[in-house]
Amino acid sequence: THNLSLTFPLLWVSCSCSGNDLDMYQSQFLELRQRLLYAEKENKKRSEELSHALDEIKHVVKNSSSNRLHCWLFNLRVYWKGLNLTRKLPVHLTNMYYYLPHLREYEDAIFPNVIFGQQRTGVSLVMGIPTVKREKQHYLINTLHSLLYEFSEEQKNDSVIIIFVVNAEYVNSVAESVKTSFPREIQSGVLEVISPPASYYPDLSNLKQTFGDSEDRVRWRTKQNLDYSFLMLYAQPKGTFYLQLEDDIIAKPDYIQRIKNFAAKQSQEWMILEFSQLGFIGKLFKSEDLPLIVDFFLMFYKDKPIDWLIDHLLWVKVCNPEKDAIHCEKEKAKLRIRAKPSLFQHVGTYSSLAGKIQNLKDKDFGKNVLHKAHNNPPARVDTSLRIYQKYTLEKVYKGKDCLWASAPVAGDYISFTFLNPLKVEKYLFRSGNMEHPGDKLFNTTVEVLPADVKLVENGSKFNYPATKDGYLKIGAFENGIAEGSINQSIGKIQAIRLSVNSDSPVWAILSEVSMLIKVI
């Protein structure tokens, strides 16, 4: 701590003051000095109290149970208020009190409830996904599967996806679904789940109806503006770029790298890069611009939908009232740049607005390639799965399409028997695809049949358990993917088999098969 050090140099000035005036000034000077000394003493006392409080925190964290810690922190907060101290807010957060004056009565209303998250910062890309309870169908988990599909380790470490749960009564069910489906991503910090305090929202019961919208629609779009604003401000300090998404989309493969490449090649200053032509999907912002953007949203959150407000903000920044609309559009296009083809497609039918059906599709998205081709060695393929239409095992092995089958049951298999025994170095099997990311293989093992049957008896020396029919279990599917290297001491392999060990509640897609052969 730093004490306030006060010194009072003696200043000799020439003046025509009377003796009574000098006595009065000297008295006032001494009184001021006493006040400053008292302030220094109080400052030192406060510093010592806060230092003691920090020591107590360290001690409690080190030695106390969770319940005792929570209790102590509550008492500390009361003590903190007694000192008349409050959380120090960034300037752009304090502005919220002007636009939402009711927040002055609820000091914690602008701080989110963090349900899951590792508070990751310093990443390149932060993605924000507001999600809300819908009447008939939910899309969030499939959206997350699509976004996380084919994520590399580097991308996992350099990204954050924030799920913003709008409905308080919906938080627990969303959190449980995300936790069940993506435990590793929650643990690593790629995924965060947050929700706003109920006190964040002002009274929305007496909004002015505009543009011919119903009262429900005006309330819906107004709350949506507040949702986006809260999410953007929470995301702002976490990364370099912020990508606005929705909870009912699918993404193209390698969308992250495409976004980074497109942003890197821009030679002029921009404000928005658009990776979808629909609504507020796939809009990329520089995080440093978010406070300004949110300020604008909050100034007019009751008046217009979010995409209209964005357009108005661009108008304010670059349009000259003395020039025509054509010139204005050209100037706005310099700040708002569209990327083609689109990287995100809207798939939801049921809107978060009750009773609203929306069949919006981005024509620039095109058709996703739902499989990946590899040059695999000649083999005879076979499966017990019940194949759907034209999506056969032969096609996925040759890289022409994916395999798609009805729900596997225990005992089902997919086998690849080489025409000649081969030394296989590595393997990769990927289930699910971008449009049906949940159609994965679960509880499925990867097994190899050595050409030298004697090696099966010695399989334990490779730490590979053997099956009754002579295969060695060398791996298994995790989160829809099975990949690995094969111990070369096994020698040549006659066949590779995928064995399903339990019934599955969903259909299964095999979208990628790769076998790397060792050249002798």
Short mmCIF file of C-alpha atoms in Angstrom, two decimals:
data_model
loop_
_atom_site.label_atom_id
_atom_site.label_comp_id
_atom_site.label_asym_id
_atom_site.label_seq_id
_atom_site.Cartn_x
_atom_site.Cartn_y
_atom_site.Cartn_z
CA THR A 1 0.00 0.00 0.00
CA HIS A 2 1.05 3.60 -0.59
CA ASN A 3 0.56 6.23 2.08
CA LEU A 4 -0.36 9.77 1.16
CA SER A 5 2.71 11.85 1.90
CA LEU A 6 1.97 15.52 2.56
CA THR A 7 4.53 18.30 2.63
CA PHE A 8 3.87 21.99 2.94
CA PRO A 9 6.73 24.19 1.67
CA LEU A 10 6.90 27.60 3.25
CA LEU A 11 6.01 30.18 0.65
CA TRP A 12 6.99 33.80 1.22
CA VAL A 13 4.89 36.16 -0.79
CA SER A 14 4.76 39.88 -0.80
CA CYS A 15 1.32 41.22 -0.11
CA SER A 16 -0.37 44.22 1.38
CA CYS A 17 -2.47 42.15 3.77
CA SER A 18 -3.26 43.38 7.24
CA GLY A 19 -2.29 41.48 10.36
CA ASN A 20 -5.87 40.30 10.89
CA ASP A 21 -5.97 38.91 7.34
CA LEU A 22 -2.72 37.02 7.89
CA ASP A 23 -4.06 35.52 11.10
CA MET A 24 -7.22 34.42 9.30
CA TYR A 25 -5.27 32.84 6.40
CA GLN A 26 -2.92 31.13 8.81
CA SER A 27 -5.87 29.72 10.73
CA GLN A 28 -7.49 28.45 7.52
CA PHE A 29 -4.17 26.99 6.38
CA LEU A 30 -3.74 25.10 9.65
CA GLU A 31 -7.33 23.81 9.44
CA LEU A 32 -6.72 22.57 5.89
CA ARG A 33 -3.51 20.87 6.99
CA GLN A 34 -5.37 19.09 9.81
CA ARG A 35 -8.02 17.87 7.38
CA LEU A 36 -5.40 16.52 4.98
CA LEU A 37 -3.59 14.76 7.80
CA TYR A 38 -6.88 13.19 8.86
CA ALA A 39 -7.53 12.09 5.26
CA GLU A 40 -4.04 10.54 5.14
CA LYS A 41 -4.75 8.68 8.36
CA GLU A 42 -8.12 7.39 7.05
CA ASN A 43 -6.51 6.38 3.76
CA LYS A 44 -3.87 4.38 5.60
CA LYS A 45 -6.55 2.75 7.75
CA ARG A 46 -8.61 1.75 4.68
CA SER A 47 -5.50 0.38 2.95
CA GLU A 48 -4.68 -1.74 5.98
CA GLU A 49 -8.26 -3.02 6.17
CA LEU A 50 -8.28 -4.01 2.50
CA SER A 51 -4.86 -5.63 2.78
CA HIS A 52 -6.17 -7.61 5.74
CA ALA A 53 -9.24 -8.60 3.71
CA LEU A 54 -7.05 -9.93 0.88
CA ASP A 55 -5.03 -11.97 3.36
CA GLU A 56 -8.28 -13.39 4.73
CA ILE A 57 -9.39 -14.38 1.20
CA LYS A 58 -6.13 -16.25 0.61
CA HIS A 59 -6.46 -18.00 3.95
CA VAL A 60 -10.09 -18.99 3.40
CA VAL A 61 -9.48 -20.24 -0.16
CA LYS A 62 -6.58 -22.34 1.09
CA ASN A 63 -8.20 -23.83 4.18
CA SER A 64 -11.98 -23.58 4.01
CA SER A 65 -14.78 -25.68 2.59
CA SER A 66 -16.87 -24.36 -0.31
CA ASN A 67 -19.86 -23.49 1.90
CA ARG A 68 -17.73 -21.61 4.40
CA LEU A 69 -16.03 -19.74 1.56
CA HIS A 70 -19.36 -18.63 0.08
CA CYS A 71 -20.53 -17.49 3.50
CA TRP A 72 -17.34 -15.54 4.10
CA LEU A 73 -17.49 -13.90 0.68
CA PHE A 74 -21.05 -12.79 1.41
CA ASN A 75 -19.87 -11.19 4.66
CA LEU A 76 -16.99 -9.57 2.82
CA ARG A 77 -19.41 -8.05 0.36
CA VAL A 78 -21.43 -6.54 3.20
CA TYR A 79 -18.20 -5.18 4.66
CA TRP A 80 -17.20 -3.81 1.25
CA LYS A 81 -20.50 -1.94 1.01
CA GLY A 82 -19.87 -0.60 4.50
CA LEU A 83 -16.74 1.04 3.16
CA ASN A 84 -18.95 2.63 0.49
CA LEU A 85 -16.97 0.94 -2.29
CA THR A 86 -18.44 -0.57 -5.47
CA ARG A 87 -17.16 -2.64 -8.35
CA LYS A 88 -15.12 -0.57 -10.77
CA LEU A 89 -16.88 -0.73 -14.13
CA PRO A 90 -15.38 -0.11 -17.56
CA VAL A 91 -16.55 3.18 -19.02
CA HIS A 92 -18.67 1.49 -21.69
CA LEU A 93 -20.57 -0.40 -18.99
CA THR A 94 -21.28 2.68 -16.92
CA ASN A 95 -22.99 4.18 -19.99
CA MET A 96 -25.69 1.56 -19.65
CA TYR A 97 -27.05 3.39 -16.62
CA TYR A 98 -28.00 6.32 -18.85
CA TYR A 99 -29.93 4.21 -21.35
CA LEU A 100 -31.36 1.79 -18.79
CA PRO A 101 -31.88 3.96 -15.68
CA HIS A 102 -33.62 1.16 -13.77
CA LEU A 103 -30.18 -0.48 -13.45
CA ARG A 104 -29.21 2.06 -10.80
CA GLU A 105 -31.47 0.17 -8.41
CA TYR A 106 -29.83 -3.20 -9.20
CA GLU A 107 -26.06 -2.96 -8.96
CA ASP A 108 -25.44 -6.53 -10.16
CA ALA A 109 -27.87 -6.47 -13.09
CA ILE A 110 -25.14 -6.02 -15.72
CA PHE A 111 -23.05 -8.93 -14.46
CA PRO A 112 -24.01 -12.32 -15.96
CA ASN A 113 -24.73 -15.56 -14.20
CA VAL A 114 -21.88 -17.76 -15.44
CA ILE A 115 -23.25 -21.30 -15.47
CA PHE A 116 -20.25 -22.98 -17.12
CA GLY A 117 -16.99 -21.49 -18.30
CA GLN A 118 -13.29 -21.11 -17.68
CA GLN A 119 -13.26 -17.31 -18.28
CA ARG A 120 -10.96 -17.73 -21.27
CA THR A 121 -9.55 -14.52 -22.77
CA GLY A 122 -6.92 -13.54 -25.32
CA VAL A 123 -8.37 -15.57 -28.21
CA SER A 124 -8.75 -14.56 -31.84
CA LEU A 125 -12.43 -15.35 -32.24
CA VAL A 126 -15.36 -15.11 -29.82
CA MET A 127 -18.72 -16.46 -31.02
CA GLY A 128 -21.96 -15.37 -29.37
CA ILE A 129 -25.11 -17.51 -29.56
CA PRO A 130 -28.30 -16.28 -27.88
CA THR A 131 -30.69 -19.17 -27.27
CA VAL A 132 -34.29 -19.10 -26.17
CA LYS A 133 -36.92 -21.68 -25.40
CA ARG A 134 -39.02 -22.42 -28.49
CA GLU A 135 -42.50 -23.86 -28.56
CA LYS A 136 -41.91 -26.97 -30.67
CA GLN A 137 -38.30 -27.63 -31.66
CA HIS A 138 -34.83 -26.93 -30.27
CA TYR A 139 -31.77 -26.52 -32.45
CA LEU A 140 -28.93 -25.49 -30.13
CA ILE A 141 -27.17 -28.85 -29.68
CA ASN A 142 -27.12 -29.52 -33.43
CA THR A 143 -25.82 -26.00 -34.01
CA LEU A 144 -22.97 -26.59 -31.56
CA HIS A 145 -22.17 -29.94 -33.18
CA SER A 146 -21.93 -28.18 -36.52
CA LEU A 147 -19.71 -25.37 -35.19
CA LEU A 148 -17.38 -27.77 -33.36
CA TYR A 149 -17.22 -30.30 -36.20
CA GLU A 150 -13.63 -30.74 -37.41
CA PHE A 151 -12.31 -28.21 -34.88
CA SER A 152 -8.51 -28.51 -34.77
CA GLU A 153 -6.65 -28.31 -31.46
CA GLU A 154 -5.28 -24.92 -32.46
CA GLN A 155 -8.79 -23.63 -33.16
CA LYS A 156 -10.07 -25.04 -29.88
CA ASN A 157 -7.37 -23.14 -28.01
CA ASP A 158 -7.96 -19.88 -29.89
CA SER A 159 -11.76 -19.64 -29.77
CA VAL A 160 -14.62 -19.20 -27.31
CA ILE A 161 -18.30 -19.96 -27.97
CA ILE A 162 -20.62 -18.15 -25.54
CA ILE A 163 -24.13 -19.57 -25.18
CA PHE A 164 -26.39 -16.85 -23.86
CA VAL A 165 -29.54 -18.38 -22.35
CA VAL A 166 -32.24 -15.75 -22.50
CA ASN A 167 -34.98 -17.47 -20.44
CA ALA A 168 -34.19 -17.87 -16.74
CA GLU A 169 -36.49 -20.89 -16.47
CA TYR A 170 -34.68 -22.49 -19.42
CA VAL A 171 -31.13 -22.18 -18.06
CA ASN A 172 -30.90 -25.47 -16.20
CA SER A 173 -32.16 -27.63 -19.05
CA VAL A 174 -29.84 -25.93 -21.56
CA ALA A 175 -26.88 -26.25 -19.21
CA GLU A 176 -27.55 -29.95 -18.66
CA SER A 177 -27.87 -30.63 -22.40
CA VAL A 178 -24.64 -28.80 -23.20
CA LYS A 179 -22.79 -30.44 -20.32
CA THR A 180 -23.92 -33.90 -21.42
CA SER A 181 -23.11 -33.36 -25.10
CA PHE A 182 -19.84 -31.41 -24.76
CA PRO A 183 -18.10 -32.19 -21.44
CA ARG A 184 -14.59 -31.76 -22.86
CA GLU A 185 -15.38 -28.44 -24.49
CA ILE A 186 -16.84 -27.13 -21.22
CA GLN A 187 -13.80 -28.34 -19.29
CA SER A 188 -11.29 -26.86 -21.74
CA GLY A 189 -13.01 -23.48 -21.90
CA VAL A 190 -14.14 -23.56 -25.54
CA LEU A 191 -17.77 -23.37 -24.42
CA GLU A 192 -19.32 -20.99 -21.90
CA VAL A 193 -22.95 -20.85 -20.79
CA ILE A 194 -24.20 -17.61 -19.27
CA SER A 195 -27.54 -15.96 -18.54
CA PRO A 196 -28.55 -12.39 -17.66
CA PRO A 197 -30.05 -11.45 -14.28
CA ALA A 198 -33.81 -10.87 -14.56
CA SER A 199 -33.26 -7.37 -13.20
CA TYR A 200 -31.26 -6.45 -16.32
CA TYR A 201 -34.45 -6.00 -18.32
CA PRO A 202 -36.63 -2.89 -17.89
CA ASP A 203 -40.41 -2.97 -17.87
CA LEU A 204 -41.45 -4.00 -21.40
CA SER A 205 -45.19 -3.92 -20.84
CA ASN A 206 -45.96 -0.46 -22.24
CA LEU A 207 -43.91 -0.22 -25.41
CA LYS A 208 -45.01 1.97 -28.31
CA GLN A 209 -46.23 -0.07 -31.27
CA THR A 210 -44.49 0.92 -34.50
CA PHE A 211 -44.24 -0.23 -38.13
CA GLY A 212 -47.54 -2.06 -37.85
CA ASP A 213 -46.03 -4.69 -35.51
CA SER A 214 -48.15 -6.33 -32.85
CA GLU A 215 -47.53 -5.67 -29.18
CA ASP A 216 -45.92 -9.13 -28.80
CA ARG A 217 -43.61 -8.58 -31.75
CA VAL A 218 -42.51 -5.15 -30.52
CA ARG A 219 -41.76 -6.64 -27.09
CA TRP A 220 -39.90 -9.56 -28.72
CA ARG A 221 -37.67 -7.42 -30.92
CA THR A 222 -37.00 -4.93 -28.07
CA LYS A 223 -35.89 -7.68 -25.72
CA GLN A 224 -33.80 -9.16 -28.52
CA ASN A 225 -31.92 -5.85 -28.85
CA LEU A 226 -31.17 -5.94 -25.13
CA ASP A 227 -30.05 -9.57 -25.38
CA TYR A 228 -27.56 -8.81 -28.14
CA SER A 229 -26.25 -5.80 -26.23
CA PHE A 230 -25.63 -7.77 -23.03
CA LEU A 231 -23.91 -10.61 -24.89
CA MET A 232 -21.68 -8.30 -26.91
CA LEU A 233 -20.47 -6.41 -23.84
CA TYR A 234 -19.70 -9.68 -22.03
CA ALA A 235 -17.76 -10.98 -25.04
CA GLN A 236 -15.92 -7.73 -25.81
CA PRO A 237 -12.79 -8.19 -23.63
CA LYS A 238 -12.31 -11.85 -24.54
CA GLY A 239 -10.88 -11.72 -28.05
CA THR A 240 -9.88 -9.83 -31.18
CA PHE A 241 -13.03 -10.50 -33.21
CA TYR A 242 -16.64 -11.14 -32.26
CA LEU A 243 -18.91 -13.28 -34.47
CA GLN A 244 -22.67 -13.01 -33.98
CA LEU A 245 -24.54 -16.26 -34.60
CA GLU A 246 -27.95 -17.76 -33.83
CA ASP A 247 -28.91 -21.08 -32.26
CA ASP A 248 -30.49 -22.62 -35.39
CA ILE A 249 -27.74 -22.69 -38.02
CA ILE A 250 -25.23 -24.98 -39.67
CA ALA A 251 -21.69 -23.99 -40.68
CA LYS A 252 -19.47 -24.84 -43.60
CA PRO A 253 -16.33 -26.91 -42.99
CA ASP A 254 -13.26 -24.87 -42.06
CA TYR A 255 -15.38 -21.76 -41.48
CA ILE A 256 -12.98 -20.37 -38.88
CA GLN A 257 -9.98 -20.34 -41.20
CA ARG A 258 -12.08 -18.85 -43.99
CA ILE A 259 -13.21 -16.05 -41.69
CA LYS A 260 -9.65 -15.29 -40.59
CA ASN A 261 -8.39 -15.33 -44.18
CA PHE A 262 -11.14 -12.99 -45.37
CA ALA A 263 -10.53 -10.55 -42.51
CA ALA A 264 -6.77 -10.59 -43.10
CA LYS A 265 -7.02 -9.66 -46.77
CA GLN A 266 -9.12 -6.51 -46.19
CA SER A 267 -7.09 -3.51 -47.29
CA GLN A 268 -9.46 -0.84 -45.94
CA GLU A 269 -11.06 -0.09 -42.60
CA TRP A 270 -14.25 -2.05 -42.08
CA MET A 271 -16.90 -2.28 -39.39
CA ILE A 272 -18.83 -5.45 -40.30
CA LEU A 273 -17.84 -8.50 -42.32
CA GLU A 274 -20.87 -10.56 -43.30
CA PHE A 275 -20.64 -14.33 -43.73
CA SER A 276 -24.39 -14.78 -44.24
CA GLN A 277 -26.91 -12.53 -45.93
CA LEU A 278 -29.67 -13.37 -43.43
CA GLY A 279 -30.63 -11.14 -40.49
CA PHE A 280 -28.01 -11.00 -37.78
CA ILE A 281 -26.33 -14.34 -38.60
CA GLY A 282 -22.61 -14.54 -39.34
CA LYS A 283 -21.79 -10.90 -38.67
CA LEU A 284 -18.15 -10.31 -37.66
CA PHE A 285 -17.09 -7.25 -35.64
CA LYS A 286 -13.80 -6.04 -34.26
CA SER A 287 -14.09 -6.32 -30.50
CA GLU A 288 -12.75 -2.80 -30.08
CA ASP A 289 -15.84 -1.49 -31.93
CA LEU A 290 -18.40 -3.28 -29.76
CA PRO A 291 -18.81 -0.58 -27.06
CA LEU A 292 -19.74 2.00 -29.70
CA ILE A 293 -22.12 -0.42 -31.42
CA VAL A 294 -23.83 -1.38 -28.17
CA ASP A 295 -24.19 2.27 -27.18
CA PHE A 296 -26.08 2.84 -30.43
CA PHE A 297 -28.26 -0.22 -29.86
CA LEU A 298 -29.17 0.90 -26.35
CA MET A 299 -30.04 4.43 -27.46
CA PHE A 300 -32.69 3.07 -29.83
CA TYR A 301 -33.44 -0.41 -28.50
CA LYS A 302 -37.19 0.33 -28.26
CA ASP A 303 -37.49 1.76 -31.75
CA LYS A 304 -36.31 -0.71 -34.41
CA PRO A 305 -35.04 -4.28 -34.98
CA ILE A 306 -31.34 -4.99 -34.57
CA ASP A 307 -30.46 -5.29 -38.28
CA TRP A 308 -32.14 -1.94 -39.01
CA LEU A 309 -30.17 -0.31 -36.21
CA ILE A 310 -26.92 -1.60 -37.68
CA ASP A 311 -27.79 -0.02 -41.02
CA HIS A 312 -28.64 3.28 -39.31
CA LEU A 313 -25.33 3.25 -37.45
CA LEU A 314 -23.46 2.91 -40.73
CA TRP A 315 -25.54 5.78 -42.16
CA VAL A 316 -24.58 8.01 -39.25
CA LYS A 317 -20.89 7.20 -39.69
CA VAL A 318 -20.42 7.72 -43.41
CA CYS A 319 -23.47 9.11 -45.24
CA ASN A 320 -23.48 12.74 -46.33
CA PRO A 321 -26.98 14.30 -46.09
CA GLU A 322 -26.06 16.58 -48.98
CA LYS A 323 -25.50 13.64 -51.34
CA ASP A 324 -27.91 11.10 -52.80
CA ALA A 325 -28.82 7.58 -51.64
CA ILE A 326 -26.56 5.93 -54.22
CA HIS A 327 -23.51 7.66 -52.77
CA CYS A 328 -24.65 6.68 -49.26
CA GLU A 329 -24.94 3.00 -50.19
CA LYS A 330 -21.46 3.04 -51.72
CA GLU A 331 -19.99 4.54 -48.58
CA LYS A 332 -21.78 2.05 -46.32
CA ALA A 333 -20.53 -0.81 -48.50
CA LYS A 334 -16.98 0.17 -47.61
CA LEU A 335 -17.72 -0.52 -43.94
CA ARG A 336 -20.04 -3.51 -44.45
CA ILE A 337 -18.42 -6.13 -46.66
CA ARG A 338 -20.07 -9.37 -47.80
CA ALA A 339 -18.12 -12.60 -48.17
CA LYS A 340 -19.28 -15.18 -50.70
CA PRO A 341 -20.18 -17.97 -50.53
CA SER A 342 -21.95 -17.71 -47.18
CA LEU A 343 -20.49 -19.78 -44.36
CA PHE A 344 -23.68 -20.17 -42.30
CA GLN A 345 -27.13 -21.41 -43.19
CA HIS A 346 -30.34 -20.89 -41.26
CA VAL A 347 -32.08 -24.23 -40.60
CA GLY A 348 -34.68 -23.42 -37.93
CA THR A 349 -38.37 -23.35 -38.79
CA TYR A 350 -39.91 -22.32 -35.46
CA SER A 351 -38.98 -18.81 -34.36
CA SER A 352 -38.37 -17.73 -30.78
CA LEU A 353 -41.41 -15.48 -31.33
CA ALA A 354 -44.39 -17.65 -30.46
CA GLY A 355 -46.41 -18.67 -33.50
CA LYS A 356 -43.91 -17.38 -36.05
CA ILE A 357 -42.77 -19.78 -38.79
CA GLN A 358 -39.68 -18.77 -40.76
CA ASN A 359 -38.34 -20.70 -43.73
CA LEU A 360 -35.43 -18.36 -44.42
CA LYS A 361 -32.60 -19.85 -46.48
CA ASP A 362 -29.37 -18.24 -47.62
CA LYS A 363 -29.08 -18.82 -51.38
CA ASP A 364 -25.36 -18.01 -51.27
CA PHE A 365 -24.65 -20.88 -48.87
CA GLY A 366 -24.81 -23.48 -51.62
CA LYS A 367 -24.66 -27.16 -50.83
CA ASN A 368 -22.43 -28.56 -48.12
CA VAL A 369 -20.05 -31.35 -49.05
CA LEU A 370 -21.06 -33.91 -46.45
CA HIS A 371 -18.21 -36.34 -46.91
CA LYS A 372 -14.44 -36.28 -47.36
CA ALA A 373 -12.64 -38.36 -49.96
CA HIS A 374 -9.42 -40.35 -49.50
CA ASN A 375 -7.46 -42.68 -51.75
CA ASN A 376 -7.97 -45.94 -49.86
CA PRO A 377 -6.45 -49.31 -50.87
CA PRO A 378 -8.56 -51.89 -52.76
CA ALA A 379 -10.83 -53.74 -50.35
CA ARG A 380 -14.09 -55.66 -50.08
CA VAL A 381 -16.57 -53.80 -47.87
CA ASP A 382 -19.46 -55.21 -45.88
CA THR A 383 -21.88 -54.08 -43.18
CA SER A 384 -24.86 -55.37 -41.21
CA LEU A 385 -26.31 -51.86 -40.89
CA ARG A 386 -29.63 -51.08 -42.56
CA ILE A 387 -28.60 -48.63 -45.29
CA TYR A 388 -30.74 -45.61 -46.12
CA GLN A 389 -31.42 -45.11 -49.83
CA LYS A 390 -28.26 -44.54 -51.89
CA TYR A 391 -25.88 -43.85 -48.98
CA THR A 392 -23.84 -47.06 -49.17
CA LEU A 393 -20.60 -48.19 -47.57
CA GLU A 394 -18.98 -48.55 -50.99
CA LYS A 395 -19.53 -44.85 -51.69
CA VAL A 396 -17.93 -43.58 -48.49
CA TYR A 397 -14.94 -45.89 -48.92
CA LYS A 398 -14.39 -44.57 -52.46
CA GLY A 399 -14.99 -40.95 -51.36
CA LYS A 400 -18.14 -40.46 -53.46
CA ASP A 401 -20.69 -39.96 -50.68
CA CYS A 402 -21.34 -40.83 -47.05
CA LEU A 403 -22.82 -43.96 -45.49
CA TRP A 404 -26.16 -43.39 -43.78
CA ALA A 405 -27.98 -46.09 -41.87
CA SER A 406 -30.84 -46.46 -39.42
CA ALA A 407 -30.04 -46.73 -35.70
CA PRO A 408 -27.31 -49.36 -35.13
CA VAL A 409 -27.84 -52.14 -32.57
CA ALA A 410 -25.35 -54.15 -30.52
CA GLY A 411 -23.57 -56.62 -32.79
CA ASP A 412 -23.71 -54.49 -35.94
CA TYR A 413 -20.44 -54.08 -37.85
CA ILE A 414 -18.71 -52.37 -40.74
CA SER A 415 -15.78 -54.28 -42.24
CA PHE A 416 -13.04 -53.57 -44.79
CA THR A 417 -11.19 -56.68 -46.05
CA PHE A 418 -8.11 -55.92 -48.12
CA LEU A 419 -7.61 -57.83 -51.36
CA ASN A 420 -4.02 -58.34 -50.24
CA PRO A 421 -2.74 -58.05 -46.65
CA LEU A 422 -1.25 -54.61 -46.02
CA LYS A 423 0.75 -52.72 -43.41
CA VAL A 424 -1.52 -49.92 -42.20
CA GLU A 425 0.17 -47.06 -40.33
CA LYS A 426 -2.80 -44.87 -39.39
CA TYR A 427 -6.58 -44.87 -39.60
CA LEU A 428 -9.35 -42.27 -39.37
CA PHE A 429 -13.10 -42.87 -39.22
CA ARG A 430 -15.41 -39.86 -38.82
CA SER A 431 -19.14 -40.22 -38.12
CA GLY A 432 -21.80 -37.55 -38.43
CA ASN A 433 -21.60 -34.59 -40.80
CA MET A 434 -22.30 -30.88 -40.88
CA GLU A 435 -26.03 -31.24 -41.53
CA HIS A 436 -26.57 -34.19 -39.21
CA PRO A 437 -23.81 -33.81 -36.62
CA GLY A 438 -25.63 -35.95 -34.05
CA ASP A 439 -25.80 -39.04 -36.27
CA LYS A 440 -22.63 -40.55 -34.81
CA LEU A 441 -21.31 -43.98 -33.97
CA PHE A 442 -21.36 -44.52 -30.21
CA ASN A 443 -19.71 -47.29 -28.18
CA THR A 444 -18.03 -48.62 -31.30
CA THR A 445 -14.57 -50.21 -31.35
CA VAL A 446 -11.93 -50.37 -34.10
CA GLU A 447 -10.53 -53.87 -34.62
CA VAL A 448 -7.87 -55.32 -36.93
CA LEU A 449 -7.33 -58.85 -38.18
CA PRO A 450 -3.59 -59.67 -38.43
CA ALA A 451 -2.51 -61.67 -41.44
CA ASP A 452 -0.33 -63.73 -39.09
CA VAL A 453 -2.93 -65.51 -36.92
CA LYS A 454 -0.26 -66.40 -34.35
CA LEU A 455 -0.04 -62.74 -33.40
CA VAL A 456 -3.58 -62.85 -32.07
CA GLU A 457 -2.47 -65.19 -29.31
CA ASN A 458 0.20 -62.66 -28.42
CA GLY A 459 -2.11 -59.66 -28.71
CA SER A 460 -1.75 -58.92 -25.04
CA LYS A 461 1.85 -57.92 -25.52
CA PHE A 462 0.61 -54.97 -27.58
CA ASN A 463 -2.00 -54.19 -24.90
CA TYR A 464 -4.69 -55.01 -27.45
CA PRO A 465 -7.48 -57.33 -26.23
CA ALA A 466 -8.50 -60.04 -28.70
CA THR A 467 -12.00 -60.98 -29.86
CA LYS A 468 -13.23 -64.57 -30.15
CA ASP A 469 -12.95 -64.48 -33.94
CA GLY A 470 -9.33 -63.35 -34.00
CA TYR A 471 -9.45 -59.55 -34.19
CA LEU A 472 -7.42 -57.18 -31.98
CA LYS A 473 -9.23 -54.15 -30.49
CA ILE A 474 -6.94 -51.21 -31.22
CA GLY A 475 -9.21 -48.19 -30.67
CA ALA A 476 -12.70 -46.77 -30.22
CA PHE A 477 -14.90 -43.87 -31.30
CA GLU A 478 -14.79 -40.79 -29.09
CA ASN A 479 -17.19 -37.95 -29.80
CA GLY A 480 -17.91 -39.49 -33.18
CA ILE A 481 -14.29 -39.94 -34.32
CA ALA A 482 -11.88 -42.87 -34.23
CA GLU A 483 -8.28 -42.21 -35.23
CA GLY A 484 -4.87 -43.50 -34.31
CA SER A 485 -1.69 -45.29 -35.26
CA ILE A 486 -1.27 -49.06 -35.47
CA ASN A 487 1.64 -50.82 -33.80
CA GLN A 488 3.81 -51.93 -36.71
CA SER A 489 4.89 -55.07 -34.82
CA ILE A 490 1.48 -56.48 -35.71
CA GLY A 491 2.71 -56.74 -39.27
CA LYS A 492 0.37 -56.95 -42.24
CA ILE A 493 -3.37 -56.66 -41.70
CA GLN A 494 -6.04 -58.65 -43.48
CA ALA A 495 -9.04 -56.58 -42.40
CA ILE A 496 -10.30 -53.65 -40.29
CA ARG A 497 -13.69 -53.78 -38.59
CA LEU A 498 -15.89 -51.33 -36.71
CA SER A 499 -17.98 -53.18 -34.10
CA VAL A 500 -21.05 -51.65 -32.45
CA ASN A 501 -21.29 -52.72 -28.81
CA SER A 502 -24.65 -51.24 -27.76
CA ASP A 503 -27.92 -50.06 -29.27
CA SER A 504 -27.96 -46.47 -30.49
CA PRO A 505 -30.90 -44.04 -30.16
CA VAL A 506 -29.96 -42.21 -33.38
CA TRP A 507 -29.16 -42.99 -36.98
CA ALA A 508 -25.51 -43.27 -37.98
CA ILE A 509 -23.51 -41.54 -40.68
CA LEU A 510 -19.96 -42.50 -41.67
CA SER A 511 -18.65 -39.48 -43.57
CA GLU A 512 -14.92 -40.14 -43.77
CA VAL A 513 -12.74 -43.26 -44.06
CA SER A 514 -8.96 -42.96 -44.32
CA MET A 515 -6.32 -45.68 -44.14
CA LEU A 516 -2.68 -44.69 -44.51
CA ILE A 517 -0.68 -47.58 -45.95
CA LYS A 518 3.02 -48.08 -45.20
CA VAL A 519 5.01 -48.27 -48.43
CA ILE A 520 7.56 -51.11 -48.26
#
